[in-house]
GROMACS .gro file of C-alpha atoms in nm:
model
  346
    1MET     CA    1   1.731  -1.046   0.250
    2SER     CA    2   1.847  -1.369   0.151
    3PHE     CA    3   1.515  -1.682   0.198
    4PRO     CA    4   1.622  -2.046   0.262
    5GLU     CA    5   1.647  -2.231  -0.103
    6THR     CA    6   1.413  -2.530  -0.038
    7SER     CA    7   1.155  -2.382   0.146
    8CYS     CA    8   0.834  -2.176   0.103
    9VAL     CA    9   0.883  -1.792   0.079
   10LEU     CA   10   0.572  -1.715  -0.102
   11SER     CA   11   0.245  -1.791  -0.011
   12VAL     CA   12  -0.037  -1.674  -0.307
   13VAL     CA   13  -0.383  -1.627  -0.159
   14ILE     CA   14  -0.725  -1.634  -0.393
   15VAL     CA   15  -1.075  -1.576  -0.216
   16VAL     CA   16  -1.337  -1.774  -0.464
   17ARG     CA   17  -1.698  -1.737  -0.514
   18ASN     CA   18  -1.852  -1.886  -0.835
   19GLU     CA   19  -1.526  -1.883  -1.069
   20ALA     CA   20  -1.622  -2.241  -1.278
   21GLU     CA   21  -1.521  -2.023  -1.635
   22ASN     CA   22  -1.197  -1.888  -1.479
   23ILE     CA   23  -1.025  -2.026  -1.205
   24LEU     CA   24  -0.847  -2.363  -1.464
   25ALA     CA   25  -0.686  -2.073  -1.659
   26LEU     CA   26  -0.506  -1.911  -1.355
   27LEU     CA   27  -0.405  -2.212  -1.208
   28HIS     CA   28  -0.277  -2.338  -1.523
   29ASP     CA   29  -0.078  -1.931  -1.526
   30LEU     CA   30   0.071  -2.021  -1.168
   31SER     CA   31   0.165  -2.402  -1.293
   32ALA     CA   32   0.375  -2.195  -1.538
   33GLN     CA   33   0.558  -2.008  -1.343
   34THR     CA   34   0.905  -1.917  -1.354
   35LEU     CA   35   0.989  -1.958  -0.969
   36PRO     CA   36   1.077  -2.351  -0.803
   37LYS     CA   37   0.782  -2.471  -0.692
   38ASP     CA   38   0.874  -2.535  -0.355
   39LEU     CA   39   0.941  -2.180  -0.304
   40PHE     CA   40   0.612  -2.091  -0.350
   41GLU     CA   41   0.190  -2.237  -0.235
   42VAL     CA   42  -0.097  -2.167  -0.375
   43ILE     CA   43  -0.446  -2.176  -0.099
   44ILE     CA   44  -0.757  -2.082  -0.239
   45VAL     CA   45  -1.098  -2.018   0.011
   46ASN     CA   46  -1.410  -2.066  -0.138
   47ASP     CA   47  -1.693  -1.829  -0.082
   48HIS     CA   48  -1.956  -2.053  -0.096
   49SER     CA   49  -1.972  -2.110  -0.467
   50THR     CA   50  -2.270  -2.258  -0.649
   51ASP     CA   51  -2.120  -2.377  -0.992
   52GLN     CA   52  -1.855  -2.616  -1.030
   53THR     CA   53  -1.560  -2.348  -0.903
   54VAL     CA   54  -1.473  -2.680  -0.582
   55ALA     CA   55  -1.461  -2.889  -0.849
   56LEU     CA   56  -1.260  -2.795  -1.084
   57ILE     CA   57  -1.014  -2.742  -0.800
   58GLU     CA   58  -1.048  -3.082  -0.615
   59ALA     CA   59  -0.951  -3.194  -1.001
   60TYR     CA   60  -0.657  -3.003  -1.052
   61VAL     CA   61  -0.513  -3.074  -0.705
   62ALA     CA   62  -0.314  -3.393  -0.851
   63GLN     CA   63  -0.181  -3.194  -1.165
   64ALA     CA   64  -0.085  -2.936  -0.995
   65GLY     CA   65   0.273  -2.959  -0.959
   66PHE     CA   66   0.314  -2.665  -0.642
   67SER     CA   67   0.161  -2.700  -0.323
   68LEU     CA   68  -0.195  -2.590  -0.367
   69GLN     CA   69  -0.440  -2.619  -0.082
   70LEU     CA   70  -0.838  -2.551  -0.081
   71LEU     CA   71  -1.021  -2.416   0.228
   72HIS     CA   72  -1.378  -2.352   0.248
   73LEU     CA   73  -1.559  -2.048   0.433
   74HIS     CA   74  -1.801  -2.156   0.711
   75GLN     CA   75  -2.143  -1.924   0.741
   76ASN     CA   76  -2.017  -1.765   1.033
   77GLU     CA   77  -1.720  -1.753   0.900
   78ALA     CA   78  -1.801  -1.488   0.636
   79GLU     CA   79  -1.954  -1.225   0.865
   80ALA     CA   80  -1.961  -0.835   0.663
   81SER     CA   81  -1.641  -0.916   0.398
   82PRO     CA   82  -1.647  -1.282   0.288
   83LYS     CA   83  -1.318  -1.136   0.129
   84LYS     CA   84  -1.174  -1.035   0.422
   85ALA     CA   85  -1.280  -1.369   0.643
   86GLY     CA   86  -1.113  -1.583   0.326
   87ILE     CA   87  -0.779  -1.397   0.301
   88ARG     CA   88  -0.772  -1.438   0.714
   89LYS     CA   89  -0.843  -1.780   0.687
   90ALA     CA   90  -0.575  -1.840   0.443
   91ILE     CA   91  -0.333  -1.700   0.649
   92GLN     CA   92  -0.356  -1.850   1.003
   93VAL     CA   93  -0.220  -2.140   0.756
   94ALA     CA   94  -0.002  -2.035   0.554
   95GLN     CA   95   0.339  -2.115   0.544
   96GLY     CA   96   0.565  -1.863   0.410
   97THR     CA   97   0.715  -1.552   0.504
   98TYR     CA   98   0.485  -1.361   0.283
   99VAL     CA   99   0.102  -1.320   0.130
  100VAL     CA  100   0.035  -1.247  -0.259
  101THR     CA  101  -0.314  -1.201  -0.332
  102THR     CA  102  -0.513  -1.228  -0.652
  103ASP     CA  103  -0.819  -1.300  -0.735
  104GLY     CA  104  -1.001  -1.645  -0.926
  105ASP     CA  105  -1.069  -1.435  -1.241
  106CYS     CA  106  -0.746  -1.336  -1.288
  107ARG     CA  107  -0.445  -1.416  -1.560
  108VAL     CA  108  -0.075  -1.365  -1.440
  109LEU     CA  109   0.249  -1.332  -1.673
  110PRO     CA  110   0.514  -1.671  -1.589
  111GLY     CA  111   0.725  -1.425  -1.360
  112TRP     CA  112   0.500  -1.311  -1.157
  113LEU     CA  113   0.616  -1.465  -0.840
  114GLN     CA  114   0.999  -1.445  -0.926
  115VAL     CA  115   0.929  -1.045  -0.967
  116TYR     CA  116   0.794  -1.071  -0.625
  117TYR     CA  117   1.020  -1.326  -0.421
  118THR     CA  118   1.327  -1.108  -0.646
  119PHE     CA  119   1.187  -0.759  -0.458
  120TYR     CA  120   1.141  -0.878  -0.142
  121GLN     CA  121   1.525  -0.981  -0.180
  122GLN     CA  122   1.646  -0.610  -0.274
  123HIS     CA  123   1.408  -0.438  -0.059
  124ALA     CA  124   1.300  -0.408   0.315
  125ALA     CA  125   0.954  -0.424   0.188
  126GLN     CA  126   0.665  -0.509   0.416
  127LEU     CA  127   0.406  -0.433   0.114
  128VAL     CA  128   0.432  -0.435  -0.229
  129SER     CA  129   0.129  -0.295  -0.482
  130GLY     CA  130   0.172  -0.448  -0.802
  131ALA     CA  131   0.007  -0.333  -1.170
  132VAL     CA  132  -0.359  -0.429  -1.251
  133THR     CA  133  -0.518  -0.407  -1.651
  134PHE     CA  134  -0.808  -0.500  -1.800
  135ALA     CA  135  -0.788  -0.830  -2.067
  136PRO     CA  136  -0.848  -0.663  -2.451
  137ALA     CA  137  -1.261  -0.653  -2.532
  138ASN     CA  138  -1.336  -0.525  -2.857
  139HIS     CA  139  -1.715  -0.374  -2.731
  140LEU     CA  140  -1.688   0.007  -2.665
  141PHE     CA  141  -1.756  -0.007  -2.316
  142ALA     CA  142  -1.466  -0.176  -2.214
  143GLN     CA  143  -1.225  -0.055  -2.400
  144VAL     CA  144  -1.342   0.313  -2.200
  145GLN     CA  145  -1.311   0.118  -1.866
  146VAL     CA  146  -0.911   0.010  -1.947
  147VAL     CA  147  -0.835   0.367  -2.008
  148GLU     CA  148  -1.055   0.458  -1.652
  149PHE     CA  149  -0.908   0.216  -1.426
  150ALA     CA  150  -0.489   0.275  -1.590
  151SER     CA  151  -0.621   0.613  -1.348
  152LEU     CA  152  -0.667   0.445  -1.089
  153ILE     CA  153  -0.386   0.232  -1.102
  154GLY     CA  154  -0.184   0.510  -1.239
  155SER     CA  155  -0.253   0.746  -0.934
  156GLY     CA  156  -0.239   0.432  -0.674
  157ALA     CA  157   0.143   0.391  -0.857
  158ALA     CA  158   0.237   0.792  -0.819
  159SER     CA  159   0.123   0.808  -0.450
  160LEU     CA  160   0.343   0.472  -0.340
  161GLN     CA  161   0.627   0.630  -0.540
  162LEU     CA  162   0.618   0.950  -0.365
  163GLY     CA  163   0.567   0.792  -0.075
  164ASN     CA  164   0.205   0.855   0.064
  165PRO     CA  165  -0.008   0.501  -0.023
  166ASN     CA  166  -0.366   0.607  -0.117
  167MET     CA  167  -0.457   0.303  -0.363
  168CYS     CA  168  -0.377  -0.034  -0.390
  169ASN     CA  169  -0.587  -0.315  -0.580
  170GLY     CA  170  -0.603  -0.663  -0.388
  171ALA     CA  171  -0.604  -0.871  -0.741
  172ASN     CA  172  -0.234  -0.812  -0.742
  173LEU     CA  173  -0.082  -0.704  -0.381
  174SER     CA  174   0.165  -0.863  -0.139
  175TYR     CA  175   0.266  -0.801   0.241
  176SER     CA  176   0.438  -0.989   0.493
  177LYS     CA  177   0.241  -1.198   0.737
  178ALA     CA  178   0.384  -1.031   0.990
  179ALA     CA  179   0.321  -0.699   0.911
  180PHE     CA  180  -0.017  -0.866   0.905
  181GLU     CA  181  -0.057  -0.958   1.242
  182ALA     CA  182   0.184  -0.681   1.337
  183VAL     CA  183  -0.124  -0.432   1.286
  184GLY     CA  184  -0.405  -0.652   1.318
  185GLY     CA  185  -0.520  -0.802   1.019
  186PHE     CA  186  -0.831  -0.624   0.958
  187THR     CA  187  -0.919  -0.583   1.308
  188GLY     CA  188  -1.160  -0.252   1.278
  189THR     CA  189  -1.331  -0.261   0.896
  190GLU     CA  190  -1.437  -0.575   0.967
  191HIS     CA  191  -1.797  -0.483   0.926
  192LEU     CA  192  -1.723  -0.309   0.613
  193ALA     CA  193  -1.725  -0.552   0.266
  194SER     CA  194  -1.457  -0.348   0.078
  195GLY     CA  195  -1.175  -0.239   0.172
  196ASP     CA  196  -0.960  -0.545   0.220
  197ASP     CA  197  -0.644  -0.390   0.023
  198GLU     CA  198  -0.651  -0.078   0.105
  199PHE     CA  199  -0.709  -0.019   0.465
  200LEU     CA  200  -0.449  -0.308   0.481
  201MET     CA  201  -0.210  -0.109   0.336
  202HIS     CA  202  -0.320   0.243   0.510
  203LYS     CA  203  -0.236   0.065   0.806
  204ILE     CA  204   0.103  -0.085   0.742
  205ALA     CA  205   0.212   0.196   0.574
  206GLN     CA  206   0.189   0.389   0.881
  207LYS     CA  207   0.365   0.151   1.109
  208TYR     CA  208   0.653   0.061   0.819
  209PRO     CA  209   0.691   0.450   0.672
  210HIS     CA  210   0.841   0.367   0.378
  211ARG     CA  211   0.897   0.089   0.368
  212VAL     CA  212   0.610   0.065   0.102
  213TYR     CA  213   0.661   0.026  -0.293
  214PHE     CA  214   0.492  -0.032  -0.576
  215VAL     CA  215   0.662  -0.286  -0.862
  216LYS     CA  216   0.730  -0.173  -1.211
  217HIS     CA  217   0.874  -0.475  -1.367
  218PRO     CA  218   0.634  -0.592  -1.643
  219GLN     CA  219   0.595  -0.950  -1.570
  220SER     CA  220   0.415  -0.813  -1.256
  221ILE     CA  221   0.126  -0.687  -1.428
  222VAL     CA  222  -0.199  -0.888  -1.387
  223SER     CA  223  -0.497  -0.840  -1.632
  224THR     CA  224  -0.841  -0.920  -1.544
  225HIS     CA  225  -1.152  -0.902  -1.687
  226PRO     CA  226  -1.370  -0.606  -1.761
  227VAL     CA  227  -1.656  -0.534  -1.602
  228PRO     CA  228  -1.964  -0.624  -1.928
  229THR     CA  229  -2.274  -0.448  -1.749
  230LEU     CA  230  -2.371  -0.077  -1.635
  231ASN     CA  231  -2.593  -0.213  -1.374
  232LYS     CA  232  -2.263  -0.463  -1.255
  233PHE     CA  233  -2.039  -0.145  -1.340
  234PHE     CA  234  -2.229   0.041  -1.086
  235HIS     CA  235  -2.262  -0.199  -0.830
  236GLN     CA  236  -1.844  -0.261  -0.868
  237ARG     CA  237  -1.768   0.135  -0.811
  238LYS     CA  238  -2.040   0.186  -0.550
  239ARG     CA  239  -1.855  -0.119  -0.323
  240TRP     CA  240  -1.484   0.069  -0.422
  241ALA     CA  241  -1.655   0.412  -0.286
  242SER     CA  242  -1.823   0.317   0.008
  243LYS     CA  243  -1.463   0.236   0.191
  244TRP     CA  244  -1.371   0.632   0.073
  245SER     CA  245  -1.553   0.777   0.448
  246PHE     CA  246  -1.426   0.564   0.646
  247TYR     CA  247  -1.040   0.618   0.580
  248LYS     CA  248  -0.852   0.684   0.882
  249ASP     CA  249  -0.535   0.850   0.774
  250TYR     CA  250  -0.573   1.215   0.668
  251LYS     CA  251  -0.319   1.274   0.404
  252VAL     CA  252  -0.556   0.933   0.202
  253LYS     CA  253  -0.898   1.204   0.304
  254MET     CA  254  -0.735   1.516   0.170
  255LEU     CA  255  -0.605   1.353  -0.131
  256ALA     CA  256  -0.975   1.166  -0.203
  257PHE     CA  257  -1.108   1.536  -0.072
  258PHE     CA  258  -0.906   1.741  -0.366
  259ILE     CA  259  -0.988   1.479  -0.618
  260PHE     CA  260  -1.312   1.491  -0.564
  261LEU     CA  261  -1.319   1.895  -0.574
  262CYS     CA  262  -1.097   1.924  -0.865
  263ASN     CA  263  -1.397   1.759  -1.063
  264PHE     CA  264  -1.688   1.939  -0.857
  265GLY     CA  265  -1.486   2.293  -0.951
  266LEU     CA  266  -1.473   2.159  -1.303
  267LEU     CA  267  -1.870   2.118  -1.355
  268PHE     CA  268  -1.934   2.418  -1.153
  269ALA     CA  269  -1.723   2.672  -1.345
  270PHE     CA  270  -1.878   2.461  -1.684
  271LEU     CA  271  -2.222   2.530  -1.562
  272ALA     CA  272  -2.114   2.922  -1.471
  273TYR     CA  273  -1.989   2.972  -1.829
  274LEU     CA  274  -2.360   2.842  -1.956
  275PHE     CA  275  -2.502   3.145  -1.713
  276GLY     CA  276  -2.314   3.401  -1.737
  277GLY     CA  277  -2.119   3.409  -1.450
  278TYR     CA  278  -1.780   3.248  -1.587
  279SER     CA  279  -1.570   3.386  -1.899
  280ALA     CA  280  -1.493   3.158  -2.186
  281ASN     CA  281  -1.134   3.206  -2.149
  282ALA     CA  282  -1.154   3.121  -1.821
  283PHE     CA  283  -1.295   2.858  -1.841
  284LEU     CA  284  -1.133   2.715  -2.164
  285THR     CA  285  -0.801   2.769  -1.952
  286GLN     CA  286  -0.887   2.564  -1.674
  287ILE     CA  287  -0.996   2.270  -1.864
  288SER     CA  288  -0.707   2.260  -2.095
  289ILE     CA  289  -0.478   2.243  -1.795
  290LYS     CA  290  -0.657   2.002  -1.686
  291CYS     CA  291  -0.641   1.759  -2.055
  292ILE     CA  292  -0.334   1.792  -2.098
  293VAL     CA  293  -0.193   1.731  -1.772
  294GLU     CA  294  -0.419   1.431  -1.768
  295PHE     CA  295  -0.341   1.293  -2.145
  296ILE     CA  296  -0.004   1.269  -2.067
  297PHE     CA  297  -0.003   1.125  -1.741
  298LEU     CA  298  -0.268   0.864  -1.877
  299SER     CA  299  -0.045   0.779  -2.146
  300LEU     CA  300   0.260   0.685  -1.967
  301VAL     CA  301  -0.023   0.451  -1.787
  302LEU     CA  302  -0.093   0.327  -2.045
  303ASN     CA  303   0.177   0.306  -2.219
  304TYR     CA  304   0.383   0.069  -1.955
  305LEU     CA  305   0.069  -0.155  -1.938
  306LYS     CA  306   0.094  -0.229  -2.262
  307LYS     CA  307  -0.209  -0.085  -2.403
  308ARG     CA  308  -0.128   0.192  -2.581
  309LYS     CA  309  -0.408   0.151  -2.845
  310PHE     CA  310  -0.660   0.279  -2.575
  311ILE     CA  311  -0.428   0.636  -2.589
  312TRP     CA  312  -0.711   0.764  -2.827
  313TRP     CA  313  -1.011   0.691  -2.595
  314ILE     CA  314  -0.844   0.916  -2.362
  315PRO     CA  315  -1.059   1.244  -2.456
  316ILE     CA  316  -1.398   1.051  -2.371
  317VAL     CA  317  -1.298   0.922  -2.034
  318GLN     CA  318  -1.213   1.309  -1.966
  319THR     CA  319  -1.563   1.408  -2.114
  320ILE     CA  320  -1.729   1.177  -1.825
  321TYR     CA  321  -1.506   1.185  -1.542
  322PRO     CA  322  -1.575   1.458  -1.319
  323LEU     CA  323  -1.956   1.348  -1.364
  324TYR     CA  324  -1.817   1.021  -1.233
  325VAL     CA  325  -1.596   1.140  -0.981
  326VAL     CA  326  -1.895   1.376  -0.838
  327PHE     CA  327  -2.139   1.076  -0.835
  328PHE     CA  328  -1.960   0.853  -0.671
  329GLY     CA  329  -1.801   1.105  -0.424
  330LEU     CA  330  -2.196   1.205  -0.343
  331LEU     CA  331  -2.223   0.834  -0.344
  332ALA     CA  332  -1.998   0.768  -0.116
  333HIS     CA  333  -2.149   0.888   0.182
  334HIS     CA  334  -2.487   0.721   0.125
  335LYS     CA  335  -2.528   0.363   0.375
  336GLY     CA  336  -2.695   0.126   0.142
  337VAL     CA  337  -2.634  -0.224   0.001
  338TYR     CA  338  -2.476  -0.317  -0.314
  339ASP     CA  339  -2.468  -0.660  -0.547
  340TRP     CA  340  -2.195  -0.908  -0.557
  341LYS     CA  341  -2.230  -1.256  -0.701
  342GLY     CA  342  -2.544  -1.284  -0.618
  343ARG     CA  343  -2.564  -1.171  -0.280
  344LYS     CA  344  -2.658  -0.826  -0.117
  345LEU     CA  345  -2.330  -0.708   0.083
  346SER     CA  346  -2.346  -0.328   0.288
   0.00000   0.00000   0.00000
């Protein structure tokens, strides 16, 4: 597909809330894009920020060098999912043929938008997902998160490559405006605070089979910050897990159940071994096969993400991962509330 050389093709949409510490770094990254500035625009939607986020964005408009627009969510627009409401509001005024979403605390490489632009020229894509990783951090908890998050990104990428998309991340996602409108946008999931990325991907994949891709170019990788505390990690993963029981695609549901069952089975086998109901050889064989396959897979993902030094954290993640999956898998069926940037969401 070819595009006019002087018209906006990509509309970058960023919904922000209290990102004063991060937003300028992202705006500088967008100014440094190698894609010509007339081929993209940036639309930022302010979700009731109480810090200096709005003032910083407004001050940056004059020096941006690209089309930068700031919108504001009104109280009656936020609904149960401010993120979805913000994206929908931005798309209503977007001039680009394709939407590219990221978050206010992310960093992007100079060739990020050029990769998407070129990809759409070469493929008849309706949705393209990219990789997300964590910025360098020195503390132990952050380093473990790099590996754990790489497992999610790798699983999502593999499922897309195999033609059965299940996971993606809205911090690095793109889709055509036409596809968004054709599937009704977020209709049917507005009551869920999370899922602005995966529910939409599932809908687009059902309507446009074989038009959903993962982009592997190194310049497409987006970085963000690891969660600083266990409490925030819990609420983030609880928010993500809350959408699992609402998946409508049976293949996605079956895969989620299979992953849960594999990890639950490992815990059950361990308990059976402790109480004498399972032989040591059988348990060691089971755990060895799982760990070897996971180690190879995660090593490849971390190498792609330029995080090779974290490979030796894989065994630690493998030790706690079955507990993690089972805990949040069970929690996913509990209807509750969680904290997100000073608000209670359900």
